[in-house]
Amino acid sequence: MAKLQKSIEKRNALLRATLCLVNSGGIQEASVAKVAKMAQVSPATIYLYFENKQDMVNQLYLSVKEHYATVAFKNYIADKPVKKSYEQIWLNMIQFKKDNPEESSFLSQCDNTPIIEEETRQKGLSFLQPLFDLWEKGKNEGIIKDVSPYIIYAFTIYPQSFLTNIEQRSLCKINKVELTQAFQAAWDSIKV
Amino acid sequence: MAKLQKSIEKRNALLRATLCLVNSGGIQEASVAKVAKMAQVSPATIYLYFENKQDMVNQLYLSVKEHYATVAFKNYIADKPVKKSYEQIWLNMIQFKKDNPEESSFLSQCDNTPIIEEETRQKGLSFLQPLFDLWEKGKNEGIIKDVSPYIIYAFTIYPQSFLTNIEQRSLCKINKVELTQAFQAAWDSIKV
DNA sequence: CAAATAAAAGTGAATGTTCATTCTCTTTTT
DNA sequence: AAAAAGAGAATGAACATTCACTTTTATTTG
């Protein structure tokens, strides 16, 4: 039991090291040798925990997405009004990105790289199912436009990445005012 | 003169090859050797046209951004009503992304990689100045919300990348209906 | 319980590629 | 005949992965 625990910790150390390196210099910076060094482990050890480098990055992707979803849906109670629920989730999501810039930047980098396999992507998306259900509920109640979930995602969730991205690059600050304006924009784009 | 022309053509061949390779397998796939081979040129020749690989990618970034801006602002006449002008530019922009998936995907990949220097990024952004001016005009006329241009960009232009991205991955189709809905969402998010 | 043994986890060095870049030499253009 | 453009081969570093080996942990047996 203590053994298993140690294994999990080592696995996490490897994932954390990968996250850190990808964040500081792009995915190409996270070489197996560097990850191993940062996690204080032999390069060979990585292959005890992961099939290969691509597998390691894909697993990291899933683990980060899972964390993201956990934060997004914390204290989520399905029977509140749709707008209120959505506001809560939306704020949780952007807060996650503000609080976890490394994980957030990693996810952004993954959006457009072929290292992440389509299967992994789909699995990652499935963590957000409650959100898609909420949109469906909103559509049925006639308070959210009857458009594809892709459009809803594109105009309400996806913009968060841009905003936190530029805040990270110190080009702007996202405080309470901007947060309120941003949610208003998101909601206006999809409300009936 | 014919000499210079030939030089430009060779430079363009190198940029085109880079674009193609980046598109097919990520930035790491575009190695100097492969780019040279695809452009039917010796690896050494690349260093006659560019300082190094990073410089080549940065120049490609600028060249693509310039093309993008050219398409965005074609037939743009500043004295039409703000909403009409904006609709025209917005449609031009998304059409560019649909018509030029390689260039579009390249730009997306560049959004989150440290290969592109901050200076290059800023220069690339400056091509879109007329758009920022239009927003300012809209704000002055009281028809666009008085919020930061970052927010406007995040909720109207940035979502296009997501939509064309998933269309590219064959997860959805963006036809006339979706295009109309999408522009409506974009406009609703920022109109007063 | 303790010694013996089997299995699992972990290592550093080596493998064979591929990488970006530079070298020396040749061809083409002025 | 000078200079500019281009070539292929060479360089050394970095890469992902595997190798033969050691150490640690778990299980069996006397």
Coordinates of C-alpha atoms (C1' of nucleotides) in Angstrom, one line a residue:
Chain A
M1 CA 0.0 0.0 0.0
A2 CA 2.8 2.4 0.9
K3 CA 4.4 1.1 -2.2
L4 CA 1.6 2.0 -4.5
Q5 CA 1.5 5.4 -2.9
K6 CA 5.2 5.9 -3.8
S7 CA 4.6 4.9 -7.3
I8 CA 1.8 7.3 -7.7
E9 CA 3.9 10.1 -6.3
K10 CA 6.7 9.3 -8.7
R11 CA 4.3 9.3 -11.6
N12 CA 3.0 12.6 -10.4
A13 CA 6.5 14.0 -10.1
L14 CA 7.1 13.0 -13.8
L15 CA 3.8 14.7 -14.9
R16 CA 4.6 17.8 -12.9
A17 CA 8.1 18.0 -14.4
T18 CA 6.7 17.7 -17.9
L19 CA 4.1 20.4 -17.2
C20 CA 6.8 22.7 -15.9
L21 CA 9.1 22.2 -18.9
V22 CA 6.4 22.4 -21.5
N23 CA 5.2 25.6 -19.9
S24 CA 8.6 27.2 -19.9
G25 CA 9.6 26.4 -23.4
G26 CA 7.0 24.6 -25.4
I27 CA 6.4 21.0 -25.9
Q28 CA 9.7 20.5 -27.7
E29 CA 11.5 21.7 -24.6
A30 CA 10.2 18.8 -22.5
S31 CA 12.7 16.2 -23.6
V32 CA 12.8 12.8 -21.9
A33 CA 16.2 13.6 -20.4
K34 CA 15.2 16.9 -18.9
V35 CA 11.9 15.6 -17.5
A36 CA 13.9 12.7 -15.9
K37 CA 16.4 15.1 -14.4
M38 CA 13.8 17.4 -13.0
A39 CA 11.9 14.5 -11.5
Q40 CA 15.1 13.2 -10.1
V41 CA 14.8 9.9 -11.9
S42 CA 16.6 8.0 -14.6
P43 CA 15.4 8.5 -18.2
A44 CA 14.8 4.7 -18.3
T45 CA 12.4 5.0 -15.3
I46 CA 10.0 7.0 -17.4
Y47 CA 9.4 3.9 -19.5
L48 CA 8.2 2.0 -16.5
Y49 CA 5.4 4.5 -16.0
F50 CA 4.6 5.4 -19.6
E51 CA 4.7 3.7 -23.0
N52 CA 6.7 6.6 -24.5
K53 CA 6.9 10.3 -24.5
Q54 CA 3.7 10.8 -26.5
D55 CA 1.9 8.6 -24.0
M56 CA 3.2 10.7 -21.1
V57 CA 2.0 13.9 -22.6
N58 CA -1.4 12.5 -23.4
Q59 CA -1.7 11.2 -19.9
L60 CA -0.7 14.6 -18.6
Y61 CA -3.4 16.2 -20.8
L62 CA -6.1 13.9 -19.3
S63 CA -4.9 14.6 -15.8
V64 CA -5.0 18.3 -16.2
K65 CA -8.4 18.2 -17.9
E66 CA -9.7 16.2 -15.1
H67 CA -8.5 18.7 -12.5
Y68 CA -10.0 21.5 -14.7
A69 CA -13.4 19.8 -14.7
T70 CA -13.2 19.2 -10.9
V71 CA -12.7 22.9 -10.3
A72 CA -15.3 23.9 -12.9
F73 CA -18.1 21.8 -11.3
K74 CA -17.3 22.2 -7.6
N75 CA -20.4 23.1 -5.6
Y76 CA -22.5 22.6 -8.8
I77 CA -26.1 22.0 -8.0
A78 CA -28.1 21.1 -11.0
D79 CA -31.5 22.6 -9.9
K80 CA -30.5 26.2 -9.7
P81 CA -31.6 28.5 -12.6
V82 CA -29.6 27.9 -15.8
K83 CA -28.1 31.4 -15.9
K84 CA -27.0 31.3 -12.3
S85 CA -25.5 27.8 -12.7
Y86 CA -23.8 28.7 -15.8
E87 CA -22.3 31.9 -14.3
Q88 CA -20.9 29.8 -11.4
I89 CA -19.3 27.3 -13.7
W90 CA -18.0 30.0 -16.1
L91 CA -16.4 31.8 -13.2
N92 CA -14.9 28.6 -11.8
M93 CA -13.4 27.9 -15.2
I94 CA -11.8 31.2 -15.6
Q95 CA -10.6 31.2 -12.0
F96 CA -8.9 27.9 -12.7
K97 CA -7.1 29.4 -15.6
K98 CA -6.0 32.4 -13.5
D99 CA -5.0 30.2 -10.5
N100 CA -3.2 27.6 -12.6
P101 CA -1.4 29.4 -15.4
E102 CA 0.9 26.5 -16.0
E103 CA -1.9 24.0 -16.5
S104 CA -3.9 26.5 -18.5
S105 CA -1.0 27.3 -20.8
F106 CA -0.3 23.6 -21.3
L107 CA -3.9 23.0 -22.3
S108 CA -3.7 25.9 -24.8
Q109 CA -0.6 24.4 -26.3
C110 CA -2.3 21.1 -26.6
D111 CA -5.2 22.6 -28.5
N112 CA -3.2 22.8 -31.7
T113 CA -0.6 20.1 -31.5
P114 CA -0.8 16.7 -33.2
I115 CA 0.9 15.1 -30.1
I116 CA -2.5 14.8 -28.5
E117 CA -4.4 12.0 -30.2
E118 CA -8.0 12.5 -31.2
E119 CA -9.1 9.8 -28.8
T120 CA -7.5 11.6 -25.9
R121 CA -9.1 14.8 -26.9
Q122 CA -12.5 13.2 -26.9
K123 CA -12.0 11.7 -23.5
G124 CA -10.8 15.1 -22.2
L125 CA -14.0 16.7 -23.6
S126 CA -16.2 14.2 -21.8
F127 CA -15.2 15.6 -18.4
L128 CA -17.3 18.6 -19.3
Q129 CA -20.5 16.7 -20.0
P130 CA -22.5 18.4 -17.2
L131 CA -21.8 21.7 -18.9
F132 CA -23.2 20.4 -22.2
D133 CA -26.3 19.1 -20.4
L134 CA -26.8 22.5 -18.8
W135 CA -26.8 24.1 -22.2
E136 CA -29.3 21.6 -23.5
K137 CA -31.5 22.5 -20.5
G138 CA -31.2 26.2 -21.3
K139 CA -32.2 25.6 -24.9
N140 CA -35.2 23.6 -23.8
E141 CA -36.3 26.4 -21.5
G142 CA -36.0 28.8 -24.3
I143 CA -33.4 31.0 -22.6
I144 CA -30.3 29.9 -24.6
K145 CA -30.2 30.3 -28.4
D146 CA -30.8 27.1 -30.4
V147 CA -27.4 26.8 -31.9
S148 CA -24.7 24.1 -31.9
P149 CA -22.8 23.5 -28.7
Y150 CA -19.6 24.2 -30.7
I151 CA -20.8 27.8 -31.2
I152 CA -21.7 28.1 -27.6
Y153 CA -18.3 26.9 -26.6
A154 CA -16.6 29.0 -29.1
F155 CA -18.2 32.2 -27.9
T156 CA -18.4 31.7 -24.1
I157 CA -15.6 29.3 -22.9
Y158 CA -12.9 29.5 -25.6
P159 CA -12.5 33.3 -25.2
Q160 CA -11.3 32.7 -21.6
S161 CA -8.1 31.1 -22.9
F162 CA -7.3 34.3 -24.8
L163 CA -8.0 36.5 -21.9
T164 CA -6.0 34.6 -19.4
N165 CA -3.3 34.1 -22.0
I166 CA -2.7 37.8 -22.4
E167 CA -3.0 38.5 -18.7
Q168 CA -0.2 35.9 -18.3
R169 CA 1.9 37.9 -20.8
S170 CA 1.3 41.0 -18.7
L171 CA -0.5 42.8 -21.5
C172 CA -3.6 43.4 -19.4
K173 CA -5.2 42.8 -16.0
I174 CA -8.4 40.9 -15.5
N175 CA -10.0 42.1 -12.3
K176 CA -13.5 42.1 -11.0
V177 CA -14.7 44.7 -13.5
E178 CA -13.3 42.9 -16.5
L179 CA -14.6 39.6 -15.2
T180 CA -18.1 40.9 -15.0
Q181 CA -17.8 42.5 -18.5
A182 CA -16.5 39.2 -19.9
F183 CA -19.2 37.1 -18.4
Q184 CA -21.8 39.6 -19.7
A185 CA -20.3 39.3 -23.2
A186 CA -20.4 35.5 -23.0
W187 CA -24.0 35.5 -21.8
D188 CA -25.1 38.1 -24.3
S189 CA -23.7 36.1 -27.1
I190 CA -25.9 33.0 -26.4
K191 CA -29.0 34.3 -24.5
V192 CA -32.2 34.4 -26.5
Chain B
M1 CA 15.9 42.3 -61.5
A2 CA 15.2 38.8 -62.7
K3 CA 17.8 37.8 -60.1
L4 CA 16.0 39.4 -57.3
Q5 CA 12.8 37.9 -58.5
K6 CA 14.3 34.5 -58.4
S7 CA 15.6 35.1 -54.9
I8 CA 12.1 36.1 -53.7
E9 CA 10.7 32.9 -55.3
K10 CA 13.2 30.8 -53.5
R11 CA 12.5 32.5 -50.2
N12 CA 8.8 31.9 -50.8
A13 CA 9.4 28.3 -51.6
L14 CA 11.2 27.9 -48.3
L15 CA 8.3 29.6 -46.4
R16 CA 5.8 27.5 -48.2
A17 CA 7.6 24.3 -47.4
T18 CA 7.8 25.3 -43.7
L19 CA 4.1 26.1 -43.6
C20 CA 3.3 22.8 -45.1
L21 CA 5.5 20.8 -42.7
V22 CA 4.4 22.7 -39.6
N23 CA 0.8 22.1 -40.7
S24 CA 1.2 18.4 -41.2
G25 CA 3.0 17.5 -38.0
G26 CA 3.6 20.5 -35.7
I27 CA 6.4 22.9 -35.5
Q28 CA 8.8 20.2 -34.4
E29 CA 8.2 18.4 -37.6
A30 CA 9.6 21.3 -39.7
S31 CA 13.2 20.5 -39.4
V32 CA 15.7 22.4 -41.5
A33 CA 16.6 19.3 -43.4
K34 CA 13.0 18.5 -44.3
V35 CA 12.2 22.1 -45.3
A36 CA 15.3 22.2 -47.5
K37 CA 14.3 18.9 -49.2
M38 CA 10.8 20.0 -49.8
A39 CA 11.9 23.3 -51.3
Q40 CA 14.5 21.5 -53.4
V41 CA 17.4 23.3 -51.9
S42 CA 20.5 22.5 -49.8
P43 CA 20.1 23.0 -46.0
A44 CA 23.0 25.4 -46.2
T45 CA 21.0 27.7 -48.6
I46 CA 18.4 28.3 -45.9
Y47 CA 21.1 30.2 -44.0
L48 CA 21.5 32.6 -46.9
Y49 CA 17.9 33.7 -46.6
F50 CA 17.3 33.5 -42.8
E51 CA 19.4 33.9 -39.7
N52 CA 18.4 30.6 -38.4
K53 CA 15.3 28.4 -38.0
Q54 CA 13.6 30.6 -35.4
D55 CA 14.1 33.6 -37.7
M56 CA 12.5 31.6 -40.6
V57 CA 9.5 30.7 -38.5
N58 CA 9.1 34.3 -37.3
Q59 CA 9.3 35.6 -40.8
L60 CA 6.7 33.1 -41.9
Y61 CA 4.5 34.2 -39.1
L62 CA 4.7 37.8 -40.3
S63 CA 4.1 36.9 -43.9
V64 CA 1.0 34.9 -43.0
K65 CA -0.4 37.6 -40.8
E66 CA 0.1 40.1 -43.5
H67 CA -1.8 37.9 -46.0
Y68 CA -4.5 37.5 -43.4
A69 CA -4.9 41.2 -42.9
T70 CA -4.9 41.9 -46.6
V71 CA -7.9 39.5 -47.0
A72 CA -9.6 40.9 -43.9
F73 CA -9.6 44.5 -45.2
K74 CA -10.2 44.0 -48.9
N75 CA -12.9 46.3 -50.1
Y76 CA -13.0 47.9 -46.7
I77 CA -14.4 51.4 -46.9
A78 CA -14.2 53.3 -43.6
D79 CA -17.3 55.4 -44.0
K80 CA -20.0 52.7 -44.0
P81 CA -21.9 52.1 -40.7
V82 CA -19.8 50.4 -38.1
K83 CA -21.9 47.3 -37.8
K84 CA -21.9 46.8 -41.6
S85 CA -18.2 47.4 -41.9
Y86 CA -17.5 45.0 -39.0
E87 CA -19.7 42.3 -40.5
Q88 CA -17.7 42.6 -43.7
I89 CA -14.3 42.3 -42.0
W90 CA -15.5 39.5 -39.7
L91 CA -16.8 37.5 -42.6
N92 CA -13.6 38.1 -44.6
M93 CA -11.6 36.9 -41.6
I94 CA -13.4 33.7 -41.1
Q95 CA -13.5 33.1 -44.8
F96 CA -9.7 33.4 -44.9
K97 CA -9.5 30.7 -42.2
K98 CA -11.8 28.5 -44.1
D99 CA -10.0 29.1 -47.4
N100 CA -6.5 28.8 -46.0
P101 CA -6.6 26.0 -43.4
E102 CA -2.8 25.6 -43.5
E103 CA -2.1 29.2 -42.8
S104 CA -4.9 29.3 -40.2
S105 CA -3.7 26.3 -38.4
F106 CA -0.1 27.6 -38.5
L107 CA -1.3 30.9 -36.8
S108 CA -3.1 28.9 -34.2
Q109 CA -0.1 26.9 -33.4
C110 CA 1.9 30.1 -33.1
D111 CA -0.5 31.5 -30.6
N112 CA 1.0 29.4 -27.8
T113 CA 4.5 28.7 -28.7
P114 CA 7.6 30.6 -27.4
I115 CA 9.3 30.2 -30.9
I116 CA 7.5 33.4 -31.9
E117 CA 9.1 36.4 -30.2
E118 CA 7.0 39.0 -28.4
E119 CA 8.3 41.7 -30.9
T120 CA 7.1 39.6 -33.8
R121 CA 3.8 39.1 -32.2
Q122 CA 3.3 42.8 -31.7
K123 CA 4.3 43.5 -35.3
G124 CA 1.8 40.9 -36.4
L125 CA -0.9 42.5 -34.4
S126 CA -0.3 45.9 -35.9
F127 CA -1.6 44.7 -39.3
L128 CA -5.0 44.7 -37.7
Q129 CA -4.9 48.3 -36.7
P130 CA -7.9 49.4 -38.9
L131 CA -10.1 46.9 -37.0
F132 CA -9.1 48.4 -33.7
D133 CA -9.9 51.9 -35.1
L134 CA -13.3 50.7 -36.1
W135 CA -14.0 49.4 -32.6
E136 CA -13.0 52.7 -31.2
K137 CA -15.4 54.5 -33.7
G138 CA -18.2 52.1 -32.6
K139 CA -17.6 52.9 -29.0
N140 CA -17.6 56.6 -29.6
E141 CA -20.9 56.3 -31.4
G142 CA -22.3 54.4 -28.5
I143 CA -23.1 51.2 -30.4
I144 CA -20.3 49.1 -29.1
K145 CA -19.8 48.4 -25.3
D146 CA -17.1 50.4 -23.7
V147 CA -14.8 47.5 -22.9
S148 CA -11.2 46.7 -23.5
P149 CA -10.2 45.7 -27.1
Y150 CA -8.9 42.5 -25.6
I151 CA -12.4 41.6 -24.5
I152 CA -13.8 42.5 -27.9
Y153 CA -11.2 40.4 -29.7
A154 CA -11.7 37.5 -27.3
F155 CA -15.4 37.3 -27.9
T156 CA -15.7 38.1 -31.6
I157 CA -12.5 37.2 -33.5
Y158 CA -10.8 34.6 -31.3
P159 CA -13.8 32.2 -31.5
Q160 CA -13.4 32.0 -35.2
S161 CA -10.2 29.9 -34.7
F162 CA -12.1 27.4 -32.6
L163 CA -14.8 27.1 -35.2
T164 CA -12.6 26.6 -38.2
N165 CA -10.3 24.4 -36.1
I166 CA -13.1 21.9 -35.4
E167 CA -14.4 22.1 -38.9
Q168 CA -10.9 21.2 -40.1
R169 CA -11.0 18.2 -37.8
S170 CA -14.3 17.2 -39.5
L171 CA -16.3 17.5 -36.2
C172 CA -18.8 20.0 -37.6
K173 CA -19.6 21.9 -40.8
I174 CA -19.8 25.7 -40.9
N175 CA -22.2 26.7 -43.6
K176 CA -24.3 29.8 -44.2
V177 CA -26.6 29.2 -41.3
E178 CA -23.8 28.6 -38.8
L179 CA -21.9 31.6 -40.2
T180 CA -24.9 33.8 -39.6
Q181 CA -25.5 32.5 -36.1
A182 CA -21.8 32.9 -35.3
F183 CA -21.7 36.5 -36.5
Q184 CA -24.9 37.2 -34.5
A185 CA -23.3 35.7 -31.4
A186 CA -20.2 37.8 -32.0
W187 CA -22.1 41.0 -32.4
D188 CA -24.5 40.3 -29.5
S189 CA -21.5 39.9 -27.2
I190 CA -20.3 43.5 -27.9
K191 CA -23.3 45.6 -29.0
V192 CA -24.7 48.0 -26.5
Chain C
dC1 C1' 11.1 -15.8 12.7
dA2 C1' 14.8 -15.6 9.5
dA3 C1' 17.2 -17.1 5.6
dA4 C1' 16.6 -17.9 0.6
dT5 C1' 14.6 -16.7 -3.5
dA6 C1' 11.8 -14.6 -6.8
dA7 C1' 10.0 -10.5 -8.7
dA8 C1' 9.7 -5.7 -9.3
dA9 C1' 11.5 -1.1 -9.7
dG10 C1' 15.2 1.6 -10.9
dT11 C1' 19.7 2.8 -12.8
dG12 C1' 23.6 4.9 -16.0
dA13 C1' 25.6 4.1 -20.0
dA14 C1' 25.1 3.0 -24.8
dT15 C1' 22.3 2.9 -29.3
dG16 C1' 21.3 4.7 -33.6
dT17 C1' 18.9 8.9 -35.3
dT18 C1' 18.0 13.3 -36.2
dC19 C1' 18.8 17.9 -35.3
dA20 C1' 20.6 22.9 -36.4
dT21 C1' 24.4 24.8 -38.1
dT22 C1' 29.0 25.4 -40.5
dC23 C1' 32.7 24.0 -43.6
dT24 C1' 34.9 23.8 -47.9
dC25 C1' 34.4 23.6 -52.4
dT26 C1' 31.8 24.5 -57.1
dT27 C1' 28.8 26.9 -60.1
dT28 C1' 26.6 30.9 -61.6
dT29 C1' 26.3 35.7 -62.2
dT30 C1' 28.3 40.3 -62.5
Chain D
dA1 C1' 38.4 38.0 -62.6
dA2 C1' 35.8 39.1 -58.7
dA3 C1' 31.9 38.2 -56.1
dA4 C1' 27.7 36.2 -55.0
dA5 C1' 24.8 32.1 -54.5
dG6 C1' 24.5 27.4 -53.8
dA7 C1' 25.9 22.7 -53.0
dG8 C1' 26.9 18.3 -50.2
dA9 C1' 29.3 16.5 -46.6
dA10 C1' 30.8 17.0 -41.9
dT11 C1' 30.2 18.5 -37.0
dG12 C1' 28.9 17.9 -32.5
dA13 C1' 25.0 18.2 -29.6
dA14 C1' 20.5 16.4 -28.3
dC15 C1' 17.0 13.3 -29.0
dA16 C1' 13.9 9.0 -27.7
dT17 C1' 14.5 4.6 -26.6
dT18 C1' 16.8 0.3 -25.0
dC19 C1' 20.4 -2.4 -22.7
dA20 C1' 22.6 -5.0 -19.1
dC21 C1' 22.9 -4.6 -14.6
dT22 C1' 21.9 -3.4 -9.4
dT23 C1' 19.0 -2.4 -5.7
dT24 C1' 14.8 -2.7 -3.3
dT25 C1' 10.7 -5.1 -2.1
dA26 C1' 7.7 -9.2 -1.6
dT27 C1' 7.1 -14.1 -1.1
dT28 C1' 8.2 -18.6 0.0
dT29 C1' 10.4 -22.0 2.7
dG30 C1' 13.2 -24.3 6.4

